[in-house]
XYZ file of C-alpha atoms in Angstrom:
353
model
C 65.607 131.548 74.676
C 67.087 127.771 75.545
C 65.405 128.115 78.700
C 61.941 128.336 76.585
C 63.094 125.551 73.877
C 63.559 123.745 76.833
C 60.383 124.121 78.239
C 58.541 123.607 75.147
C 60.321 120.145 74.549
C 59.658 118.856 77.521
C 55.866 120.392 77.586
C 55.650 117.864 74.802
C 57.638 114.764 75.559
C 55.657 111.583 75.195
C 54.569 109.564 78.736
C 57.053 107.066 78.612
C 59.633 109.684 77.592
C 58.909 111.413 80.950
C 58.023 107.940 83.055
C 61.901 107.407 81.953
C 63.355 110.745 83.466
C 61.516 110.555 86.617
C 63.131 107.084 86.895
C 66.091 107.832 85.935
C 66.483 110.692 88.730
C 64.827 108.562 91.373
C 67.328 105.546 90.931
C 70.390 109.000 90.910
C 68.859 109.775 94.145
C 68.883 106.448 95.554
C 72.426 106.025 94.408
C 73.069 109.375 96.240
C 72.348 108.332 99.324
C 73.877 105.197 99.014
C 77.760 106.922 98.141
C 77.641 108.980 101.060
C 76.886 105.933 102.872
C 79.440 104.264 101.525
C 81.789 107.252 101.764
C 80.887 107.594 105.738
C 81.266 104.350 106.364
C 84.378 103.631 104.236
C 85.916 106.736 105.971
C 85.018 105.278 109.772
C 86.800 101.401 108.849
C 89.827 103.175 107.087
C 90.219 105.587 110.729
C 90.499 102.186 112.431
C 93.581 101.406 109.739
C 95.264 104.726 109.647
C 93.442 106.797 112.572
C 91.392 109.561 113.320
C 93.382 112.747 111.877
C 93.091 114.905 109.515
C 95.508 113.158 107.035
C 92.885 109.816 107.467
C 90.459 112.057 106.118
C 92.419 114.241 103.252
C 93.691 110.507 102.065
C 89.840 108.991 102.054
C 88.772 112.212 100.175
C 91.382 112.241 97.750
C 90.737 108.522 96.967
C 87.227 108.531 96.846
C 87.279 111.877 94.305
C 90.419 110.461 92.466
C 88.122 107.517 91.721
C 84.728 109.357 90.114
C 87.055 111.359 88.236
C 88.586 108.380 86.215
C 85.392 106.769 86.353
C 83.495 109.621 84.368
C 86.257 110.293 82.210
C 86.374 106.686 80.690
C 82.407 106.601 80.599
C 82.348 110.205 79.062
C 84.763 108.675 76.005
C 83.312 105.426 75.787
C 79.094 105.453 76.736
C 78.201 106.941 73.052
C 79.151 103.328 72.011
C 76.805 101.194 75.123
C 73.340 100.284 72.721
C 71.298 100.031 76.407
C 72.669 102.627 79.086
C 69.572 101.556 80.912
C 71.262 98.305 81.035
C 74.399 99.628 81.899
C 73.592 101.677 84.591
C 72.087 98.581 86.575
C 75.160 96.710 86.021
C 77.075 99.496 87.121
C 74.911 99.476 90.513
C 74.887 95.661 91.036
C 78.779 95.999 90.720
C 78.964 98.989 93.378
C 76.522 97.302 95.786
C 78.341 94.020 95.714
C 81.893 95.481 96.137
C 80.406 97.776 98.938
C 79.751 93.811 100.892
C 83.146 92.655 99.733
C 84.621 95.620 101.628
C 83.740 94.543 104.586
C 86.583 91.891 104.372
C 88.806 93.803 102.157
C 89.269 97.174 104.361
C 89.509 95.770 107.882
C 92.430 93.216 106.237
C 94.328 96.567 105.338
C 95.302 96.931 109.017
C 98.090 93.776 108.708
C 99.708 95.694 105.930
C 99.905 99.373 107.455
C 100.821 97.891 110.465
C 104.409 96.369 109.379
C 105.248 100.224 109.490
C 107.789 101.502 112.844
C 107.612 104.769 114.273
C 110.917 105.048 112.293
C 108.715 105.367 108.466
C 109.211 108.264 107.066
C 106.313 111.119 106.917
C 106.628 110.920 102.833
C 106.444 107.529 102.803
C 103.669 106.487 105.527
C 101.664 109.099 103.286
C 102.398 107.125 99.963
C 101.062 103.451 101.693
C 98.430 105.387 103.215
C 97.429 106.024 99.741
C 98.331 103.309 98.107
C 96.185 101.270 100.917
C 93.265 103.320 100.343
C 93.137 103.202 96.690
C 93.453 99.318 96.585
C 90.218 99.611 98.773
C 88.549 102.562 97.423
C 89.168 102.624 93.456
C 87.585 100.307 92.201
C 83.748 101.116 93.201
C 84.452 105.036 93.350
C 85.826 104.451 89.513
C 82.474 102.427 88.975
C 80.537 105.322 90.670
C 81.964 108.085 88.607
C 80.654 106.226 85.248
C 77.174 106.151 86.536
C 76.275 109.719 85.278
C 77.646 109.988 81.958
C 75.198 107.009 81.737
C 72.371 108.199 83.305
C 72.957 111.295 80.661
C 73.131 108.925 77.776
C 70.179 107.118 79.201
C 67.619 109.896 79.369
C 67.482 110.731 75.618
C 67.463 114.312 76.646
C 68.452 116.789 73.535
C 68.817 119.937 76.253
C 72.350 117.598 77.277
C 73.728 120.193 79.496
C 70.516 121.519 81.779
C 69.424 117.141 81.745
C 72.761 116.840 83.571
C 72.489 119.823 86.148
C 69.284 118.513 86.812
C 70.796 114.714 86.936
C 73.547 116.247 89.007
C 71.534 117.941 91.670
C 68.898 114.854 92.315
C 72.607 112.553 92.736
C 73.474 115.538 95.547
C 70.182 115.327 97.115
C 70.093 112.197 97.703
C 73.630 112.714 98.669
C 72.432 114.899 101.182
C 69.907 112.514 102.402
C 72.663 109.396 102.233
C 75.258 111.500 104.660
C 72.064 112.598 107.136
C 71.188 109.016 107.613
C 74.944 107.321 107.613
C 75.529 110.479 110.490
C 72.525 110.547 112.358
C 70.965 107.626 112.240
C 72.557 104.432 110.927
C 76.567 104.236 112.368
C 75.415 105.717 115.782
C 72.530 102.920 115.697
C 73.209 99.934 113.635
C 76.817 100.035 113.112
C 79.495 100.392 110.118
C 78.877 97.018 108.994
C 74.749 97.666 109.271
C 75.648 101.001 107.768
C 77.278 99.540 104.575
C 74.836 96.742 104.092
C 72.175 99.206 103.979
C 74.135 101.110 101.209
C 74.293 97.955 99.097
C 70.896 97.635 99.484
C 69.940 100.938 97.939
C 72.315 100.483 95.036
C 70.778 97.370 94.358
C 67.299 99.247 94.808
C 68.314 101.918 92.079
C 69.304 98.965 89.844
C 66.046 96.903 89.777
C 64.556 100.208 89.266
C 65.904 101.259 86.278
C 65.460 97.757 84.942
C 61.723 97.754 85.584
C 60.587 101.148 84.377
C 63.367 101.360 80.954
C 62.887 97.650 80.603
C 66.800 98.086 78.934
C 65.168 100.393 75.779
C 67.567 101.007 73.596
C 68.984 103.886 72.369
C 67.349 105.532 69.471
C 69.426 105.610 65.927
C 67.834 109.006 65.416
C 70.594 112.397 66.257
C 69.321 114.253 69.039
C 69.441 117.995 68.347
C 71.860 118.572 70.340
C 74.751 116.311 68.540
C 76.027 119.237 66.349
C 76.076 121.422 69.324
C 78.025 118.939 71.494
C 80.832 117.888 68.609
C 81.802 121.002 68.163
C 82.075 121.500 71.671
C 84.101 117.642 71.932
C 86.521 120.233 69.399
C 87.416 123.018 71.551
C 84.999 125.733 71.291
C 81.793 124.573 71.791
C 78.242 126.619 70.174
C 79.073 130.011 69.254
C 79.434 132.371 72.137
C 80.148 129.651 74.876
C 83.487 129.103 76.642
C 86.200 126.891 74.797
C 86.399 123.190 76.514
C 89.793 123.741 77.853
C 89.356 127.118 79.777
C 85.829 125.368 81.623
C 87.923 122.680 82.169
C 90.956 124.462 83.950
C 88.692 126.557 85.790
C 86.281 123.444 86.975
C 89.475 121.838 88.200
C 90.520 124.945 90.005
C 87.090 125.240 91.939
C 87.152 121.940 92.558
C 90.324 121.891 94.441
C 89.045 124.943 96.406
C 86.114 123.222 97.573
C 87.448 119.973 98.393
C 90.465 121.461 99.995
C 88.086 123.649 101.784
C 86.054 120.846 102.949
C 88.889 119.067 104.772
C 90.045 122.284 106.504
C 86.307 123.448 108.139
C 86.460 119.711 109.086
C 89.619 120.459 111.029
C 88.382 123.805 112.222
C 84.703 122.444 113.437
C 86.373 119.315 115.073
C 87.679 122.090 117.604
C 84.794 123.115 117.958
C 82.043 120.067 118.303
C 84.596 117.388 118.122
C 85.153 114.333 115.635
C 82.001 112.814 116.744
C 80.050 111.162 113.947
C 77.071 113.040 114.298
C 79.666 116.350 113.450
C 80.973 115.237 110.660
C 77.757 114.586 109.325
C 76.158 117.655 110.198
C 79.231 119.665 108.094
C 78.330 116.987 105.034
C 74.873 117.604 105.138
C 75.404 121.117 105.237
C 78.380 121.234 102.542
C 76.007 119.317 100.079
C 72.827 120.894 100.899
C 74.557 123.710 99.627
C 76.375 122.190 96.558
C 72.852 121.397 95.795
C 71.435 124.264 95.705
C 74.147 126.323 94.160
C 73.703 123.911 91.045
C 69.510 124.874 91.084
C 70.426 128.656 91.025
C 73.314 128.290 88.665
C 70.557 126.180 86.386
C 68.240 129.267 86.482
C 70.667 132.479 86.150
C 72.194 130.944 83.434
C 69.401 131.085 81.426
C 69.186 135.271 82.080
C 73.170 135.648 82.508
C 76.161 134.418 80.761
C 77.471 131.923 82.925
C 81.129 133.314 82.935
C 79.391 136.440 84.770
C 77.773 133.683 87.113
C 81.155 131.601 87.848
C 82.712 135.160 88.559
C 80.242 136.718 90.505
C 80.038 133.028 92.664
C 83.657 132.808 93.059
C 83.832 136.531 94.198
C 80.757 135.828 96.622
C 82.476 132.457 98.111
C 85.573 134.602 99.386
C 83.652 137.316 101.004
C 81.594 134.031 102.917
C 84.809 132.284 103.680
C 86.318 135.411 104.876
C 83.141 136.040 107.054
C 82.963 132.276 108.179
C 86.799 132.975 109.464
C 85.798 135.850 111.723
C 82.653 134.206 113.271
C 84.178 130.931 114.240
C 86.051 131.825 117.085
C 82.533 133.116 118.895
C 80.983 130.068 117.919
C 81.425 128.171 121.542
C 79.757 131.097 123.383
C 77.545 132.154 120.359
C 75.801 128.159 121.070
C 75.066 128.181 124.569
C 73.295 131.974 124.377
C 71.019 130.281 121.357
C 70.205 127.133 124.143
C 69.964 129.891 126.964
C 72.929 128.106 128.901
C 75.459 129.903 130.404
C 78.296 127.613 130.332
C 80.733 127.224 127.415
C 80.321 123.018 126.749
C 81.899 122.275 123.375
C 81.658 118.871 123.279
C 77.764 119.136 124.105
C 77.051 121.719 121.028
C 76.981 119.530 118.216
């Protein structure tokens, strides 16, 4: 039934209504792909600070995720009150794009202060300034990051709230997908880390003038949206009748979340053994890990129109064990499963990627 409210409203949205979506998830790709840029590149300087391991990596992560988190949680309490998102959202891009330049003097200068550490630093402690380092680096544009969607939301005058940001969501991982492919594949193996960032400030600033041109900063219309009752009751607790209450979603988003990203940094670990820590490698498992985040939020957007979407977190979570437990078994026959595929007969790891 929302699925065909849904459909109907948008059926009948004006042009410029529509012009404004399609904008608004173009300039969420673009800023996509320029994160993961940022977040491959960011990664490779801070390795040259605190060195290629798997702690480097857990630290970056847990930075760069510690950072959208704040960031959407402020915009989420404050963006009812911005009068031009469209604005806001520029600003917000301008700010990432020019930090994402500025880091190019801030991270390397990190090295002076990790390096007054001895050999005789504790582990608990050399973890802490690790930390510490890479939040005084990584923060501040991850927090500005993190506010973009919330505004993007707010931007699109969209009464369907929830399905505008799944669909929001999903073009930001796309181009997510696209930003890792090209930081991987293409831009740090060719151009460099400094090339490599440049080019991410670049897009931000792209996604920016974008917004600016087609919204031409609109403001937001004084009129409710349908969806206000529907949201304030959920701001309460409960939500619309017959949908989880705010606090169980939010204990049980926080639990998958931890799952995943603690997932990610342990196949990153167990693939390393297999194709090593080249760049290319660690792209290929980004691509791969956000292709599939991507997807997963398409079919969650669809069977929750049919299902309840507790039966759909369930029947996921159940699913992702069996896979994991699966993925476990097959690894180990990965090196000779490779060369069979390229009709090879010796075992090469490093030459699999």
């Amino acid at each position: 039934m929302l699925g065909s409210v849904d459909q109907r409203r948008r059926s009948t949205d004006p042009p410029p209504v529509r012009r404004h979506i399609v904008s608004l998830h173009a300039a969420l790709i673009l800023s996509g792909a320029a994160g993961l840029i940022y977040q491959s590149s960011w990664t490779r300087l801070l390795q040259r600070v605190f060195g290629v391991g798997d702690l480097a990596v857990a630290t970056v992560l847990a930075t760069f995720f510690l950072g959208l988190g704040i960031g959407n949680g402020i915009a989420a309490r404050y963006v009812s009150r911005v009068t031009r998102p469209g604005r806001a959202y520029a600003i917000l891009e301008v700010a990432i794009g020019a930090y994402a330049l500025l880091s190019l003097a801030i991270v390397p200068g990190l090295g002076a202060a990790y390096g007054l550490l001895d050999s005789t630093t504790s582990f608990f402690t050399l973890t802490l300034v690790r930390f510490v380092l890479a939040a005084l680096a990584l923060l501040p544009p991850t927090i500005l990051m993190g506010a973009t969607l919330p505004v993007v939301a707010e931007a699109s005058k969209d009464a369907a709230w929830s399905r505008s940001v799944t669909a929001f969501y999903t073009s930001n991982t796309l181009g997510a997908v696209l930003g890792a492919g090209l930081a991987g594949f293409v831009l740090v193996p060719q151009l460099g880390t400094r090339a490599t960032v440049i080019t991410g400030a670049v897009l931000s600033f792209a996604a920016a003038a974008f917004v600016l041109l087609v919204l031409r900063d609109a403001s937001k219309s004084a009129a409710p949206t349908p969806s206000e009752p529907a949201a304030s009751a959920a701001e309460e607790g409960t939500g619309a009748a017959g949908t989880t209450p705010v606090g169980l979603a939010a204990t049980l988003s926080f639990l998958a979340g931890m799952a995943a990203l603690g997932s990610e940094v342990v196949w990153t670990r167990i693939l390393r053994i297999i194709v090593h820590g080249t760049t290319p490698a660690f792209a290929a498992m980004l691509v791969n890990y956000l292709l599939g985040i991507a997807a997963g939020a398409l079919a969650a957007r669809a069977l929750t129109r049919r299902v309840h979407p507790a039966i759909v977190l369930g029947i996921s979570q159940t699913l992702l064990v069996a896979f994991t437990a699966l993925a476990m078994a097959l690894v180990p026959f990965l090196p000779r499963i490779i060369p069979v595929l390229a009709h090879q007969q010796d075992t090469v790891p490093h030459e699999t990627w």
